[in-house]
Tab-separated table of C-alpha atoms in Angstrom:
chain	number	residue	atom	x	y	z
A	217	MET	CA	3.445	-52.817	-15.974
A	218	ARG	CA	-0.063	-52.125	-14.796
A	219	GLY	CA	-1.586	-48.802	-15.676
A	220	GLU	CA	-4.591	-48.738	-13.350
A	221	PRO	CA	-5.249	-49.167	-9.618
A	222	SER	CA	-5.667	-52.702	-8.281
A	223	CYS	CA	-6.639	-54.505	-5.091
A	224	PRO	CA	-3.770	-54.416	-2.564
A	225	LYS	CA	-4.791	-57.841	-1.261
A	226	CYS	CA	-5.108	-59.878	-4.460
A	227	GLY	CA	-4.041	-57.671	-7.374
A	228	GLY	CA	-7.496	-57.889	-8.929
A	229	ARG	CA	-9.351	-55.079	-10.642
A	230	VAL	CA	-11.101	-52.461	-8.546
A	231	ARG	CA	-14.000	-50.105	-9.209
A	232	ALA	CA	-13.705	-46.426	-8.394
A	233	PRO	CA	-16.122	-44.759	-5.957
A	234	GLY	CA	-19.429	-43.961	-7.600
A	235	LEU	CA	-23.158	-43.775	-7.156
A	236	PHE	CA	-23.470	-46.954	-5.086
A	237	ALA	CA	-20.207	-46.925	-3.100
A	238	ASP	CA	-18.058	-44.154	-1.659
A	239	SER	CA	-14.870	-46.269	-1.650
A	240	TRP	CA	-12.874	-48.371	-4.094
A	241	GLN	CA	-14.343	-51.858	-4.448
A	242	CYS	CA	-12.807	-55.266	-5.197
A	243	ASP	CA	-15.214	-58.044	-6.222
A	244	VAL	CA	-13.466	-60.410	-3.795
A	245	HIS	CA	-12.448	-58.174	-0.881
A	246	GLY	CA	-15.038	-55.400	-0.925
A	247	SER	CA	-13.897	-51.933	0.154
A	248	VAL	CA	-10.128	-51.465	-0.267
A	249	HIS	CA	-7.421	-48.836	-0.464
A	250	PRO	CA	-6.340	-49.251	-4.114
A	251	LEU	CA	-2.744	-50.082	-4.968
A	252	GLN	CA	-1.645	-47.404	-7.402
A	253	PRO	CA	0.260	-48.279	-10.603
A	254	VAL	CA	3.963	-48.871	-10.036
A	255	ILE	CA	6.291	-46.637	-12.044
A	256	PRO	CA	10.074	-46.866	-12.619
A	257	PRO	CA	12.176	-45.792	-9.625
A	258	SER	CA	13.347	-42.202	-9.480
A	259	VAL	CA	13.813	-39.550	-6.832
A	260	GLU	CA	10.776	-37.760	-8.276
A	261	ALA	CA	8.531	-40.850	-8.091
A	262	LEU	CA	9.623	-41.448	-4.519
A	263	GLY	CA	8.894	-37.822	-3.667
A	264	VAL	CA	5.303	-38.139	-4.904
A	265	VAL	CA	4.671	-41.132	-2.629
A	266	VAL	CA	6.364	-39.461	0.341
A	267	HIS	CA	4.234	-36.340	-0.127
A	268	ARG	CA	0.947	-38.282	-0.317
A	269	SER	CA	1.596	-40.865	2.371
A	270	GLN	CA	-0.205	-40.963	5.711
A	271	VAL	CA	2.079	-43.803	6.893
A	272	PRO	CA	5.879	-44.089	7.096
A	273	VAL	CA	7.938	-44.596	3.952
A	274	TRP	CA	10.720	-46.747	5.372
A	275	MET	CA	14.128	-47.095	3.756
A	276	PRO	CA	17.513	-48.256	5.063
A	277	TRP	CA	19.427	-45.004	5.392
A	278	PRO	CA	22.149	-44.803	4.560
A	279	LEU	CA	21.707	-47.660	2.100
A	280	PRO	CA	24.070	-50.616	2.604
A	281	VAL	CA	27.191	-50.357	0.441
A	282	GLY	CA	26.399	-51.183	-3.178
A	283	TRP	CA	22.624	-51.161	-2.695
A	284	LEU	CA	20.172	-49.278	-4.934
A	285	PHE	CA	16.611	-48.015	-4.656
A	286	THR	CA	14.553	-50.201	-7.019
A	287	GLY	CA	10.952	-49.067	-6.669
A	288	VAL	CA	8.127	-47.708	-4.552
A	289	ALA	CA	4.396	-48.398	-4.394
A	290	TYR	CA	1.519	-47.180	-2.290
A	291	ALA	CA	-2.096	-48.045	-1.568
A	292	GLY	CA	-4.597	-45.211	-1.234
A	293	ASP	CA	-6.015	-42.442	-3.384
A	294	ASP	CA	-6.024	-38.653	-3.638
A	295	ARG	CA	-8.755	-38.429	-1.021
A	296	SER	CA	-7.372	-40.813	1.619
A	297	GLY	CA	-3.644	-40.426	0.972
A	298	GLY	CA	-1.261	-43.373	1.132
A	299	ARG	CA	-2.406	-45.942	3.713
A	300	ALA	CA	0.321	-48.450	2.877
A	301	THR	CA	3.749	-47.998	1.310
A	302	ALA	CA	6.287	-50.445	-0.095
A	303	VAL	CA	9.907	-49.484	-0.804
A	304	ALA	CA	12.251	-51.863	-2.638
A	305	CYS	CA	16.052	-51.944	-2.557
A	306	SER	CA	18.576	-54.414	-3.933
A	307	GLY	CA	22.290	-55.027	-3.737
A	308	PRO	CA	24.994	-57.520	-2.767
A	309	GLY	CA	23.589	-60.266	-0.543
A	310	PRO	CA	25.343	-61.238	2.707
A	311	LEU	CA	26.210	-64.675	1.252
A	312	GLY	CA	26.955	-63.502	-2.282
A	313	GLY	CA	24.681	-62.905	-5.228
A	314	ILE	CA	21.989	-60.244	-5.315
A	315	GLY	CA	19.629	-59.668	-2.413
A	316	GLU	CA	16.334	-57.787	-2.504
A	317	LEU	CA	14.580	-56.081	0.398
A	318	LEU	CA	10.991	-54.857	0.484
A	319	LEU	CA	9.884	-52.681	3.418
A	320	ILE	CA	6.147	-52.201	3.904
A	321	ALA	CA	4.362	-49.885	6.321
A	322	GLU	CA	0.601	-50.171	6.491
A	323	GLU	CA	-2.480	-49.512	8.532
A	324	LEU	CA	-4.385	-52.488	9.917
A	325	GLY	CA	-6.482	-54.260	7.323
A	326	VAL	CA	-4.866	-52.955	4.127
A	327	GLY	CA	-3.331	-56.345	3.286
A	328	LEU	CA	-0.391	-55.210	1.148
A	329	GLY	CA	2.274	-56.727	3.399
A	330	ALA	CA	0.611	-60.134	3.495
A	331	ARG	CA	0.265	-60.107	-0.289
A	332	TYR	CA	3.974	-59.474	-0.875
A	333	ALA	CA	4.828	-61.941	1.895
A	334	GLY	CA	2.879	-64.604	0.005
A	335	ILE	CA	0.462	-65.490	2.799
A	336	ASP	CA	-3.322	-65.494	3.106
A	337	GLY	CA	-5.128	-63.006	5.300
A	338	LEU	CA	-4.377	-59.412	6.196
A	339	ASP	CA	-1.607	-59.856	8.777
A	340	PRO	CA	0.979	-62.451	9.896
A	341	GLY	CA	-1.595	-64.255	12.051
A	342	SER	CA	-0.364	-67.403	13.768
A	343	GLY	CA	2.821	-67.312	11.677
A	344	MET	CA	4.193	-64.623	14.005
A	345	ALA	CA	5.014	-66.047	17.451
A	346	ILE	CA	5.077	-62.884	19.566
A	347	ASP	CA	5.153	-65.015	22.721
A	348	LYS	CA	8.765	-65.833	21.800
A	349	PRO	CA	11.770	-63.492	21.591
A	350	PRO	CA	12.037	-61.536	18.318
A	351	GLN	CA	14.491	-62.889	15.762
A	352	ALA	CA	15.624	-59.510	14.424
A	353	LYS	CA	15.749	-55.867	15.375
A	354	VAL	CA	15.919	-52.662	13.358
A	355	LEU	CA	16.325	-49.056	14.394
A	356	ALA	CA	13.202	-47.394	12.965
A	357	ALA	CA	13.193	-43.591	13.214
A	358	GLY	CA	15.649	-43.875	16.089
A	359	ARG	CA	13.648	-46.438	18.071
A	360	PRO	CA	14.743	-50.075	18.597
A	361	THR	CA	12.051	-52.105	16.854
A	362	PRO	CA	11.773	-55.893	17.267
A	363	LEU	CA	10.777	-58.023	14.285
A	364	TRP	CA	9.564	-61.603	14.350
A	365	HIS	CA	10.223	-64.168	11.649
A	366	VAL	CA	6.931	-65.056	9.936
A	367	THR	CA	6.477	-68.746	9.177
A	368	GLY	CA	4.297	-70.351	6.519
A	369	THR	CA	5.635	-68.169	3.698
A	370	PRO	CA	7.005	-69.326	0.315
A	371	GLN	CA	10.484	-70.832	0.586
A	372	ASP	CA	12.088	-68.317	-1.774
A	373	ARG	CA	11.882	-65.468	0.762
A	374	ALA	CA	12.372	-64.570	4.411
A	375	VAL	CA	9.611	-62.513	6.030
A	376	PHE	CA	9.786	-60.484	9.236
A	377	ALA	CA	7.080	-58.338	10.804
A	378	GLY	CA	6.589	-56.063	13.769
A	379	GLU	CA	5.191	-52.683	14.770
A	380	ALA	CA	6.669	-49.233	14.261
A	381	ARG	CA	4.908	-45.936	14.907
A	382	GLY	CA	1.724	-47.835	15.720
A	383	LEU	CA	1.559	-49.497	12.286
A	384	TRP	CA	2.631	-52.769	10.727
A	385	LEU	CA	6.226	-52.938	9.536
A	386	TRP	CA	7.071	-55.815	7.192
A	387	ALA	CA	10.553	-56.678	5.917
A	388	ILE	CA	10.615	-59.213	3.076
A	389	VAL	CA	13.931	-60.452	1.726
A	390	TRP	CA	14.781	-62.490	-1.382
A	391	PRO	CA	16.366	-64.994	-1.592
A	392	GLU	CA	15.610	-66.598	1.751
A	393	GLN	CA	19.275	-66.791	2.804
A	394	SER	CA	19.602	-63.027	2.362
A	395	GLY	CA	17.417	-62.769	5.448
A	396	LEU	CA	20.737	-62.648	7.306
A	397	LEU	CA	20.673	-58.974	6.361
A	398	MET	CA	17.994	-58.455	9.018
A	399	TYR	CA	20.314	-59.591	11.802
A	400	ASP	CA	22.629	-56.609	11.275
A	401	GLU	CA	20.209	-54.160	12.960
A	402	LEU	CA	19.444	-52.042	9.924
A	403	VAL	CA	18.839	-48.338	10.463
A	404	LEU	CA	15.530	-47.317	8.871
A	405	THR	CA	14.501	-43.746	8.146
A	406	ASP	CA	10.962	-42.559	7.499
A	407	LEU	CA	11.581	-40.612	4.308
A	408	ARG	CA	8.855	-38.158	5.288
A	409	ASP	CA	11.396	-36.903	7.841
A	410	ALA	CA	14.432	-37.021	5.548
A	411	GLY	CA	16.177	-33.978	4.188
A	412	ALA	CA	17.737	-32.983	0.895
A	413	GLU	CA	20.153	-35.932	1.023
A	414	VAL	CA	17.402	-38.049	-0.561
A	415	GLU	CA	18.178	-36.206	-3.807
A	416	LEU	CA	21.405	-38.258	-3.924
A	417	LEU	CA	19.579	-41.593	-3.716
A	418	PRO	CA	21.111	-44.133	-6.151
A	419	CYS	CA	18.401	-45.667	-8.348
A	420	GLY	CA	18.438	-49.017	-10.140
A	421	ALA	CA	16.018	-50.804	-12.454
A	422	LEU	CA	12.452	-51.458	-11.310
A	423	THR	CA	12.185	-54.715	-9.377
A	424	PRO	CA	9.532	-57.163	-10.612
A	425	ARG	CA	8.758	-57.977	-6.954
A	426	LEU	CA	6.497	-54.919	-6.781
A	427	LEU	CA	4.488	-56.066	-9.787
A	428	LYS	CA	3.422	-59.419	-8.346
């Protein structure tokens, strides 16, 4: 498990602001919002991210039956707040076995969603055909939100992307066939708006998906 901030786009080392730069710097990507070290899932760890975040912290709520919260990550620092968040959950897949879901909210240009999706660039690019009907829909903070299937991703996952609250919303599902989960119109809650019921959140082991 990494113990220091890293580049949200490539996972490389970053330099803290200093005499010659007022932002975190990656040798490859220049100025970035640093991805903070990932810690084991707990209600307390989730609360820290929710408190610091400037973007939604999306989670299926209530969680599908048998599903657990398996980790949270965010990109940003104490000065800027969280500019991208990633929440992981896992549980019984729609076709058997274990499925994993990663929900990412981010400002334009952060690059965290594309990294976890396994694609180059900062956004879905040409892999997201918005001139065609969306392939999935979620209810995000009470609003119907279309998501498009993103092509050109690794074959072990299904990737969907769209816009919610004026920001990117990515949904990444492993294995690829568990992408059927996205056709059930999941109800997503921004945990910044959630109440005390979050204290009852069932937690599982940390997913390695957040560490890649």
